[in-house]
Amino acid sequence: MPISTAKAAIERVLSYVGPHRKVNLIWHGGEPLLTGQRFYAQMLEICRQFPENVIEHCIQTNGALLTDEFVQFCASNRILISLSLDGPESITDAHRRTAAGDGTFCRTMRAFEMLRSHGMVLGCVCVLHQGNVNRIEELYDFFALHGINVRINPVVKSGRAADGYNLLSISPAEYGKAMCRLFDLWFDDKYRIQVDPLFTILGNLVSPTVWGCDYQGRCLESIIAINPDGSVFPCGRFAGMSDFRLGNIVEDSDLTALFSREPFLKLNSRGPETVEGCADCEFVQICNAGCMVTAYMSRHNCGDRDYYCEGRQMLFRHMTTRLKHHLESIKEESEYDTGTETDQRTWSQSA
């Protein structure tokens, strides 16, 4: 992305949202570290014309090009770094390889150690696919052992990834079963690390406010994606799909006009009331028809249900049941704790 395009993107987005709304600029790709440290220094300079507490930066990278100097630069400027890792070495190296065919696991783990040495939070995105969906225990044990917070994303048929989708794809039922097992491991481990989307879903179950682009049903009010050539899309997963192109951030200075165009309006009309079977679903309030991109995967129709709907329902139901049992057990312990002093002491010792 040329500096001029990045400058236009930052200035127009920040001007559009105003000074009181936080903006998270996520630099990803492709490989965002190919731009070099100077690019990000220039981005910070551009951002200085706006209130400091309004802008957050995050770089999503495979970590291969990370250097100690760059990590120090990011730590000093509060730029978060998230890595891409699909689990232990045998899982990651099966699909994340260099052009020469070498595995990338060791490089990524060295990158984590650099982050750790500078006191940065360790986090990564893990793609759930055919190579790791049946190895959930290994996945969780690995991330928990290394203290790495993880976001689990099911493989999506989008962009160039569609070329290998049949080799990596998982069914909705496989996704649901794996995520239920992951929740049990995480829940029983007392949340030793943060695991998303489980962390987000758990919050949504107990809070009146629903968070997460996959769940809140208003993702188009919060996200846009800008390609290196300045093309604007409603979401990074739609990036590159010509049918969803809204315009160009350099050529179209009025973002309000971009959001009045047909592709955006059509997507924005999607909701539980328009997607068959969603309005009467027991989880409609915490799902809101799911992700329109995964709905598009099967039949190129965003009006369909989320492809992973069956698996999401399995997970919601499982988490709800476990949470109810947990709260009931707490209530029982609390009631028992109001007994005699001797009973309290006996219970405390046994616990």
mmCIF file of C-alpha atoms in Angstrom:
data_model
loop_
_atom_site.group_PDB
_atom_site.id
_atom_site.type_symbol
_atom_site.label_atom_id
_atom_site.label_comp_id
_atom_site.label_asym_id
_atom_site.label_seq_id
_atom_site.Cartn_x
_atom_site.Cartn_y
_atom_site.Cartn_z
ATOM 1 C CA MET A 1 0.000 0.000 0.000
ATOM 2 C CA PRO A 2 1.501 3.359 -0.994
ATOM 3 C CA ILE A 3 1.950 5.926 1.776
ATOM 4 C CA SER A 4 -0.485 8.258 0.008
ATOM 5 C CA THR A 5 -3.217 5.598 0.052
ATOM 6 C CA ALA A 6 -2.637 4.751 3.695
ATOM 7 C CA LYS A 7 -2.683 8.469 4.564
ATOM 8 C CA ALA A 8 -5.991 8.965 2.745
ATOM 9 C CA ALA A 9 -7.477 5.916 4.457
ATOM 10 C CA ILE A 10 -6.496 7.027 7.957
ATOM 11 C CA GLU A 11 -7.556 10.646 7.526
ATOM 12 C CA ARG A 12 -10.904 9.865 5.904
ATOM 13 C CA VAL A 13 -11.863 7.111 8.314
ATOM 14 C CA LEU A 14 -10.916 9.178 11.380
ATOM 15 C CA SER A 15 -12.710 12.231 10.063
ATOM 16 C CA TYR A 16 -15.804 10.141 9.346
ATOM 17 C CA VAL A 17 -16.109 8.574 12.797
ATOM 18 C CA GLY A 18 -15.223 11.730 14.735
ATOM 19 C CA PRO A 19 -13.047 12.291 17.809
ATOM 20 C CA HIS A 20 -15.037 10.275 20.337
ATOM 21 C CA ARG A 21 -15.006 6.823 18.774
ATOM 22 C CA LYS A 22 -11.998 4.524 19.039
ATOM 23 C CA VAL A 23 -10.610 3.198 15.756
ATOM 24 C CA ASN A 24 -8.568 0.008 15.522
ATOM 25 C CA LEU A 25 -6.315 -0.033 12.477
ATOM 26 C CA ILE A 26 -5.469 -3.659 11.699
ATOM 27 C CA TRP A 27 -2.557 -4.060 9.310
ATOM 28 C CA HIS A 28 -2.706 -7.462 7.662
ATOM 29 C CA GLY A 29 -2.578 -9.026 4.216
ATOM 30 C CA GLY A 30 -0.696 -10.748 2.701
ATOM 31 C CA GLU A 31 2.275 -10.010 4.904
ATOM 32 C CA PRO A 32 2.231 -6.503 6.425
ATOM 33 C CA LEU A 33 5.877 -6.590 7.556
ATOM 34 C CA LEU A 34 6.981 -6.450 3.920
ATOM 35 C CA THR A 35 6.385 -2.697 4.120
ATOM 36 C CA GLY A 36 9.173 -2.304 6.675
ATOM 37 C CA GLN A 37 9.431 -0.321 9.888
ATOM 38 C CA ARG A 38 9.639 3.051 8.125
ATOM 39 C CA PHE A 39 6.086 2.605 6.817
ATOM 40 C CA TYR A 40 4.666 2.237 10.322
ATOM 41 C CA ALA A 41 6.718 5.173 11.606
ATOM 42 C CA GLN A 42 5.066 7.267 8.905
ATOM 43 C CA MET A 43 1.646 5.922 9.863
ATOM 44 C CA LEU A 44 2.201 7.007 13.450
ATOM 45 C CA GLU A 45 3.211 10.455 12.251
ATOM 46 C CA ILE A 46 0.000 10.732 10.206
ATOM 47 C CA CYS A 47 -2.030 9.654 13.236
ATOM 48 C CA ARG A 48 -0.572 12.371 15.475
ATOM 49 C CA GLN A 49 -3.029 14.921 14.097
ATOM 50 C CA PHE A 50 -5.795 12.977 15.882
ATOM 51 C CA PRO A 51 -6.331 12.452 19.640
ATOM 52 C CA GLU A 52 -3.878 9.845 20.912
ATOM 53 C CA ASN A 53 -6.480 7.777 22.765
ATOM 54 C CA VAL A 54 -8.674 7.346 19.670
ATOM 55 C CA ILE A 55 -6.409 5.118 17.560
ATOM 56 C CA GLU A 56 -5.142 1.601 18.183
ATOM 57 C CA HIS A 57 -2.793 -0.257 15.857
ATOM 58 C CA CYS A 58 -2.497 -4.009 15.454
ATOM 59 C CA ILE A 59 -0.311 -5.955 13.044
ATOM 60 C CA GLN A 60 -1.393 -9.469 12.042
ATOM 61 C CA THR A 61 1.717 -11.265 10.760
ATOM 62 C CA ASN A 62 3.303 -14.672 10.299
ATOM 63 C CA GLY A 63 6.246 -13.288 12.266
ATOM 64 C CA ALA A 64 8.928 -14.377 9.793
ATOM 65 C CA LEU A 65 10.287 -10.846 9.327
ATOM 66 C CA LEU A 66 10.084 -9.707 12.944
ATOM 67 C CA THR A 67 13.296 -8.306 14.377
ATOM 68 C CA ASP A 68 14.135 -7.261 17.906
ATOM 69 C CA GLU A 69 14.373 -3.661 16.703
ATOM 70 C CA PHE A 70 10.890 -3.753 15.181
ATOM 71 C CA VAL A 71 9.367 -5.376 18.285
ATOM 72 C CA GLN A 72 10.959 -2.665 20.450
ATOM 73 C CA PHE A 73 9.500 -0.037 18.094
ATOM 74 C CA CYS A 74 6.026 -1.571 18.419
ATOM 75 C CA ALA A 75 6.284 -1.938 22.198
ATOM 76 C CA SER A 76 7.339 1.698 22.560
ATOM 77 C CA ASN A 77 4.453 2.895 20.395
ATOM 78 C CA ARG A 78 1.795 0.560 21.803
ATOM 79 C CA ILE A 79 1.324 -1.304 18.523
ATOM 80 C CA LEU A 80 -0.073 -4.774 19.172
ATOM 81 C CA ILE A 81 1.362 -7.728 17.266
ATOM 82 C CA SER A 82 -0.658 -10.880 16.647
ATOM 83 C CA LEU A 83 0.887 -13.907 14.980
ATOM 84 C CA SER A 84 -0.587 -16.623 12.762
ATOM 85 C CA LEU A 85 -0.115 -20.147 14.107
ATOM 86 C CA ASP A 86 -2.245 -23.257 13.705
ATOM 87 C CA GLY A 87 -0.919 -25.208 16.686
ATOM 88 C CA PRO A 88 2.088 -27.448 17.447
ATOM 89 C CA GLU A 89 4.881 -27.925 14.930
ATOM 90 C CA SER A 90 3.438 -30.957 13.134
ATOM 91 C CA ILE A 91 0.141 -29.135 12.515
ATOM 92 C CA THR A 92 1.531 -25.732 11.584
ATOM 93 C CA ASP A 93 4.283 -26.968 9.282
ATOM 94 C CA ALA A 94 1.875 -29.184 7.334
ATOM 95 C CA HIS A 95 0.363 -26.109 5.677
ATOM 96 C CA ARG A 96 2.298 -22.991 6.660
ATOM 97 C CA ARG A 97 5.490 -23.374 4.683
ATOM 98 C CA THR A 98 7.972 -21.102 2.945
ATOM 99 C CA ALA A 99 8.310 -20.937 -0.838
ATOM 100 C CA ALA A 100 11.184 -23.388 -0.474
ATOM 101 C CA GLY A 101 8.932 -25.843 1.344
ATOM 102 C CA ASP A 102 10.395 -25.330 4.822
ATOM 103 C CA GLY A 103 8.160 -25.228 7.879
ATOM 104 C CA THR A 104 7.538 -21.879 9.585
ATOM 105 C CA PHE A 105 6.770 -23.073 13.114
ATOM 106 C CA CYS A 106 10.233 -22.395 14.549
ATOM 107 C CA ARG A 107 10.318 -18.903 13.067
ATOM 108 C CA THR A 108 6.955 -18.075 14.577
ATOM 109 C CA MET A 109 7.965 -19.385 18.002
ATOM 110 C CA ARG A 110 11.114 -17.241 17.881
ATOM 111 C CA ALA A 111 8.851 -14.292 17.140
ATOM 112 C CA PHE A 112 6.790 -15.107 20.236
ATOM 113 C CA GLU A 113 9.942 -15.123 22.342
ATOM 114 C CA MET A 114 10.853 -11.668 21.023
ATOM 115 C CA LEU A 115 7.409 -10.392 21.984
ATOM 116 C CA ARG A 116 7.717 -11.977 25.409
ATOM 117 C CA SER A 117 11.137 -10.425 25.999
ATOM 118 C CA HIS A 118 9.666 -6.953 25.431
ATOM 119 C CA GLY A 119 6.688 -7.553 27.713
ATOM 120 C CA MET A 120 4.129 -7.672 24.933
ATOM 121 C CA VAL A 121 0.914 -9.682 25.148
ATOM 122 C CA LEU A 122 1.159 -12.980 23.277
ATOM 123 C CA GLY A 123 -1.731 -13.561 20.911
ATOM 124 C CA CYS A 124 -2.377 -15.395 17.689
ATOM 125 C CA VAL A 125 -4.975 -16.387 15.129
ATOM 126 C CA CYS A 126 -5.392 -20.129 14.606
ATOM 127 C CA VAL A 127 -7.305 -21.430 11.600
ATOM 128 C CA LEU A 128 -9.404 -24.493 12.382
ATOM 129 C CA HIS A 129 -9.187 -26.860 9.422
ATOM 130 C CA GLN A 130 -9.055 -30.519 8.511
ATOM 131 C CA GLY A 131 -5.511 -30.825 9.839
ATOM 132 C CA ASN A 132 -6.291 -29.806 13.424
ATOM 133 C CA VAL A 133 -10.063 -30.075 13.962
ATOM 134 C CA ASN A 134 -9.661 -33.547 15.504
ATOM 135 C CA ARG A 135 -6.661 -32.545 17.626
ATOM 136 C CA ILE A 136 -8.286 -30.033 19.954
ATOM 137 C CA GLU A 137 -6.573 -31.337 23.088
ATOM 138 C CA GLU A 138 -3.181 -30.838 21.453
ATOM 139 C CA LEU A 139 -4.140 -27.348 20.334
ATOM 140 C CA TYR A 140 -5.318 -26.210 23.738
ATOM 141 C CA ASP A 141 -2.449 -27.799 25.660
ATOM 142 C CA PHE A 142 0.044 -26.156 23.312
ATOM 143 C CA PHE A 143 -1.347 -22.638 23.578
ATOM 144 C CA ALA A 144 -1.930 -22.908 27.338
ATOM 145 C CA LEU A 145 1.598 -24.249 27.936
ATOM 146 C CA HIS A 146 3.153 -21.316 26.101
ATOM 147 C CA GLY A 147 0.783 -18.701 27.527
ATOM 148 C CA ILE A 148 -0.506 -17.682 24.108
ATOM 149 C CA ASN A 149 -3.968 -16.153 23.829
ATOM 150 C CA VAL A 150 -5.687 -17.458 20.725
ATOM 151 C CA ARG A 151 -8.499 -16.601 18.357
ATOM 152 C CA ILE A 152 -9.908 -19.701 16.622
ATOM 153 C CA ASN A 153 -11.294 -19.007 13.131
ATOM 154 C CA PRO A 154 -12.844 -21.795 11.035
ATOM 155 C CA VAL A 155 -11.435 -21.975 7.527
ATOM 156 C CA VAL A 156 -13.409 -19.738 5.171
ATOM 157 C CA LYS A 157 -13.776 -20.137 1.413
ATOM 158 C CA SER A 158 -12.565 -16.679 0.517
ATOM 159 C CA GLY A 159 -10.005 -15.162 -1.839
ATOM 160 C CA ARG A 160 -7.122 -17.349 -2.995
ATOM 161 C CA ALA A 161 -7.749 -19.672 -0.054
ATOM 162 C CA ALA A 162 -10.690 -21.017 -2.052
ATOM 163 C CA ASP A 163 -8.197 -22.876 -4.290
ATOM 164 C CA GLY A 164 -7.304 -25.284 -1.487
ATOM 165 C CA TYR A 165 -10.598 -25.211 0.336
ATOM 166 C CA ASN A 166 -11.607 -28.801 -0.429
ATOM 167 C CA LEU A 167 -8.396 -30.067 1.184
ATOM 168 C CA LEU A 168 -8.856 -28.033 4.349
ATOM 169 C CA SER A 169 -12.624 -27.641 4.756
ATOM 170 C CA ILE A 170 -14.527 -28.832 7.799
ATOM 171 C CA SER A 171 -18.240 -29.452 8.205
ATOM 172 C CA PRO A 172 -20.465 -27.406 10.535
ATOM 173 C CA ALA A 173 -20.823 -30.473 12.784
ATOM 174 C CA GLU A 174 -17.038 -30.931 12.944
ATOM 175 C CA TYR A 175 -16.672 -27.288 13.875
ATOM 176 C CA GLY A 176 -19.333 -27.512 16.591
ATOM 177 C CA LYS A 177 -17.928 -30.690 18.128
ATOM 178 C CA ALA A 178 -14.392 -29.288 18.194
ATOM 179 C CA MET A 179 -15.435 -25.991 19.738
ATOM 180 C CA CYS A 180 -17.540 -27.704 22.429
ATOM 181 C CA ARG A 181 -14.513 -29.763 23.417
ATOM 182 C CA LEU A 182 -12.320 -26.658 23.366
ATOM 183 C CA PHE A 183 -14.753 -24.859 25.648
ATOM 184 C CA ASP A 184 -14.669 -27.696 28.176
ATOM 185 C CA LEU A 185 -10.879 -27.664 28.248
ATOM 186 C CA TRP A 186 -10.745 -23.885 28.638
ATOM 187 C CA PHE A 187 -13.595 -23.639 31.150
ATOM 188 C CA ASP A 188 -12.208 -26.439 33.345
ATOM 189 C CA ASP A 189 -8.769 -24.822 33.188
ATOM 190 C CA LYS A 190 -10.165 -21.638 34.785
ATOM 191 C CA TYR A 191 -9.519 -19.474 31.694
ATOM 192 C CA ARG A 192 -5.716 -19.742 31.961
ATOM 193 C CA ILE A 193 -5.451 -18.066 28.583
ATOM 194 C CA GLN A 194 -7.961 -16.035 26.590
ATOM 195 C CA VAL A 195 -9.636 -18.132 23.899
ATOM 196 C CA ASP A 196 -11.846 -16.386 21.383
ATOM 197 C CA PRO A 197 -14.565 -16.573 20.247
ATOM 198 C CA LEU A 198 -15.348 -18.519 23.455
ATOM 199 C CA PHE A 199 -14.445 -15.522 25.621
ATOM 200 C CA THR A 200 -16.731 -13.274 23.559
ATOM 201 C CA ILE A 201 -19.625 -15.745 23.458
ATOM 202 C CA LEU A 202 -19.436 -16.309 27.210
ATOM 203 C CA GLY A 203 -19.704 -12.578 27.760
ATOM 204 C CA ASN A 204 -22.633 -12.350 25.362
ATOM 205 C CA LEU A 205 -24.483 -15.059 27.281
ATOM 206 C CA VAL A 206 -24.374 -13.119 30.541
ATOM 207 C CA SER A 207 -24.455 -9.522 29.284
ATOM 208 C CA PRO A 208 -27.225 -7.478 27.624
ATOM 209 C CA THR A 209 -24.682 -6.150 25.129
ATOM 210 C CA VAL A 210 -23.585 -8.452 22.297
ATOM 211 C CA TRP A 211 -20.002 -8.098 21.048
ATOM 212 C CA GLY A 212 -18.102 -9.584 18.132
ATOM 213 C CA CYS A 213 -18.546 -9.014 14.409
ATOM 214 C CA ASP A 214 -19.927 -12.554 13.980
ATOM 215 C CA TYR A 215 -22.600 -12.070 16.634
ATOM 216 C CA GLN A 216 -23.744 -8.470 17.049
ATOM 217 C CA GLY A 217 -25.582 -8.247 13.717
ATOM 218 C CA ARG A 218 -24.271 -4.743 13.078
ATOM 219 C CA CYS A 219 -20.800 -5.520 11.753
ATOM 220 C CA LEU A 220 -21.203 -3.166 8.775
ATOM 221 C CA GLU A 221 -21.425 -0.259 11.215
ATOM 222 C CA SER A 222 -17.997 -1.088 12.604
ATOM 223 C CA ILE A 223 -15.764 -2.502 9.873
ATOM 224 C CA ILE A 224 -14.421 -1.641 6.464
ATOM 225 C CA ALA A 225 -11.508 -3.152 4.576
ATOM 226 C CA ILE A 226 -9.146 -1.214 2.343
ATOM 227 C CA ASN A 227 -6.973 -2.985 -0.204
ATOM 228 C CA PRO A 228 -3.475 -1.774 -1.190
ATOM 229 C CA ASP A 229 -4.916 -0.094 -4.307
ATOM 230 C CA GLY A 230 -7.422 1.803 -2.160
ATOM 231 C CA SER A 231 -10.456 -0.337 -3.013
ATOM 232 C CA VAL A 232 -12.992 -0.341 -0.183
ATOM 233 C CA PHE A 233 -14.925 -3.441 0.886
ATOM 234 C CA PRO A 234 -17.419 -4.029 3.737
ATOM 235 C CA CYS A 235 -15.171 -6.655 5.331
ATOM 236 C CA GLY A 236 -11.700 -8.107 4.872
ATOM 237 C CA ARG A 237 -13.214 -11.458 3.921
ATOM 238 C CA PHE A 238 -14.973 -9.790 0.996
ATOM 239 C CA ALA A 239 -11.804 -8.004 -0.111
ATOM 240 C CA GLY A 240 -11.043 -8.675 -3.758
ATOM 241 C CA MET A 241 -14.591 -9.770 -4.645
ATOM 242 C CA SER A 242 -15.680 -7.263 -7.282
ATOM 243 C CA ASP A 243 -19.398 -7.646 -6.474
ATOM 244 C CA PHE A 244 -18.771 -6.168 -3.020
ATOM 245 C CA ARG A 245 -16.453 -3.304 -3.964
ATOM 246 C CA LEU A 246 -17.833 -0.028 -2.603
ATOM 247 C CA GLY A 247 -15.382 2.404 -4.161
ATOM 248 C CA ASN A 248 -11.864 3.757 -3.639
ATOM 249 C CA ILE A 249 -10.633 5.504 -0.524
ATOM 250 C CA VAL A 250 -8.425 7.870 -2.541
ATOM 251 C CA GLU A 251 -10.927 8.748 -5.263
ATOM 252 C CA ASP A 252 -14.072 8.793 -3.098
ATOM 253 C CA SER A 253 -13.615 11.229 -0.255
ATOM 254 C CA ASP A 254 -17.218 11.008 0.965
ATOM 255 C CA LEU A 255 -17.531 7.764 2.950
ATOM 256 C CA THR A 256 -21.204 8.436 3.566
ATOM 257 C CA ALA A 257 -21.747 8.176 -0.189
ATOM 258 C CA LEU A 258 -19.864 4.847 -0.270
ATOM 259 C CA PHE A 259 -22.186 3.462 2.365
ATOM 260 C CA SER A 260 -25.197 4.482 0.303
ATOM 261 C CA ARG A 261 -24.250 2.256 -2.626
ATOM 262 C CA GLU A 262 -26.139 -0.899 -3.532
ATOM 263 C CA PRO A 263 -23.634 -3.549 -2.358
ATOM 264 C CA PHE A 264 -23.557 -2.013 1.117
ATOM 265 C CA LEU A 265 -27.293 -1.432 1.386
ATOM 266 C CA LYS A 266 -28.029 -4.982 0.258
ATOM 267 C CA LEU A 267 -25.686 -6.484 2.848
ATOM 268 C CA ASN A 268 -26.911 -4.129 5.559
ATOM 269 C CA SER A 269 -30.471 -5.332 5.053
ATOM 270 C CA ARG A 270 -29.487 -8.854 6.086
ATOM 271 C CA GLY A 271 -30.627 -9.862 9.561
ATOM 272 C CA PRO A 272 -32.492 -12.502 11.592
ATOM 273 C CA GLU A 273 -35.791 -11.342 10.118
ATOM 274 C CA THR A 274 -34.565 -11.885 6.528
ATOM 275 C CA VAL A 275 -32.653 -15.167 6.927
ATOM 276 C CA GLU A 276 -34.816 -18.272 6.922
ATOM 277 C CA GLY A 277 -35.002 -20.003 10.297
ATOM 278 C CA CYS A 278 -33.173 -17.290 12.261
ATOM 279 C CA ALA A 279 -36.040 -15.305 13.768
ATOM 280 C CA ASP A 280 -37.372 -18.302 15.719
ATOM 281 C CA CYS A 281 -33.970 -19.638 16.797
ATOM 282 C CA GLU A 282 -33.415 -19.854 20.548
ATOM 283 C CA PHE A 283 -30.047 -18.145 20.128
ATOM 284 C CA VAL A 284 -31.112 -15.305 17.845
ATOM 285 C CA GLN A 285 -30.253 -12.634 20.434
ATOM 286 C CA ILE A 286 -26.616 -13.689 20.666
ATOM 287 C CA CYS A 287 -26.142 -14.728 17.032
ATOM 288 C CA ASN A 288 -28.157 -12.297 14.898
ATOM 289 C CA ALA A 289 -27.920 -14.497 11.773
ATOM 290 C CA GLY A 290 -24.174 -15.034 12.012
ATOM 291 C CA CYS A 291 -21.546 -14.096 9.451
ATOM 292 C CA MET A 292 -22.663 -12.990 6.006
ATOM 293 C CA VAL A 293 -19.339 -14.053 4.496
ATOM 294 C CA THR A 294 -19.704 -17.670 5.556
ATOM 295 C CA ALA A 295 -23.326 -17.480 4.402
ATOM 296 C CA TYR A 296 -21.943 -16.555 0.976
ATOM 297 C CA MET A 297 -19.629 -19.585 0.890
ATOM 298 C CA SER A 298 -22.073 -22.249 -0.226
ATOM 299 C CA ARG A 299 -24.300 -20.683 -2.864
ATOM 300 C CA HIS A 300 -22.883 -17.175 -3.282
ATOM 301 C CA ASN A 301 -25.916 -15.842 -1.456
ATOM 302 C CA CYS A 302 -25.436 -13.638 1.594
ATOM 303 C CA GLY A 303 -29.100 -14.136 2.393
ATOM 304 C CA ASP A 304 -28.440 -17.749 3.372
ATOM 305 C CA ARG A 305 -27.784 -18.902 6.917
ATOM 306 C CA ASP A 306 -24.234 -18.848 8.235
ATOM 307 C CA TYR A 307 -22.489 -21.943 6.828
ATOM 308 C CA TYR A 308 -21.429 -22.938 10.349
ATOM 309 C CA CYS A 309 -24.933 -22.389 11.790
ATOM 310 C CA GLU A 310 -25.354 -25.994 12.964
ATOM 311 C CA GLY A 311 -21.994 -25.926 14.704
ATOM 312 C CA ARG A 312 -22.649 -22.533 16.278
ATOM 313 C CA GLN A 313 -25.945 -23.813 17.705
ATOM 314 C CA MET A 314 -24.142 -26.847 19.140
ATOM 315 C CA LEU A 315 -21.622 -24.563 20.809
ATOM 316 C CA PHE A 316 -24.170 -22.064 22.143
ATOM 317 C CA ARG A 317 -26.289 -24.860 23.591
ATOM 318 C CA HIS A 318 -23.304 -26.597 25.160
ATOM 319 C CA MET A 319 -21.947 -23.400 26.704
ATOM 320 C CA THR A 320 -25.376 -22.418 28.030
ATOM 321 C CA THR A 321 -25.852 -25.811 29.671
ATOM 322 C CA ARG A 322 -22.426 -25.796 31.286
ATOM 323 C CA LEU A 323 -22.829 -22.233 32.485
ATOM 324 C CA LYS A 324 -26.195 -23.019 34.091
ATOM 325 C CA HIS A 325 -24.741 -26.050 35.869
ATOM 326 C CA HIS A 326 -21.807 -23.962 37.057
ATOM 327 C CA LEU A 327 -24.057 -21.229 38.450
ATOM 328 C CA GLU A 328 -26.279 -23.801 40.138
ATOM 329 C CA SER A 329 -23.265 -25.393 41.813
ATOM 330 C CA ILE A 330 -22.119 -21.975 43.054
ATOM 331 C CA LYS A 331 -25.588 -21.333 44.460
ATOM 332 C CA GLU A 332 -25.588 -24.701 46.237
ATOM 333 C CA GLU A 333 -22.157 -24.037 47.717
ATOM 334 C CA SER A 334 -23.316 -20.600 48.853
ATOM 335 C CA GLU A 335 -26.400 -22.059 50.540
ATOM 336 C CA TYR A 336 -24.263 -24.730 52.207
ATOM 337 C CA ASP A 337 -21.870 -22.040 53.366
ATOM 338 C CA THR A 338 -24.657 -20.456 55.465
ATOM 339 C CA GLY A 339 -24.784 -23.529 57.752
ATOM 340 C CA THR A 340 -23.290 -23.886 61.226
ATOM 341 C CA GLU A 341 -19.719 -22.843 61.960
ATOM 342 C CA THR A 342 -18.710 -26.494 62.190
ATOM 343 C CA ASP A 343 -20.375 -27.268 58.876
ATOM 344 C CA GLN A 344 -18.619 -24.308 57.264
ATOM 345 C CA ARG A 345 -15.221 -25.420 58.587
ATOM 346 C CA THR A 346 -15.802 -29.010 57.427
ATOM 347 C CA TRP A 347 -16.892 -27.844 53.973
ATOM 348 C CA SER A 348 -13.886 -25.510 53.700
ATOM 349 C CA GLN A 349 -11.452 -28.308 54.572
ATOM 350 C CA SER A 350 -12.991 -30.728 52.114
ATOM 351 C CA ALA A 351 -12.946 -28.073 49.358
#
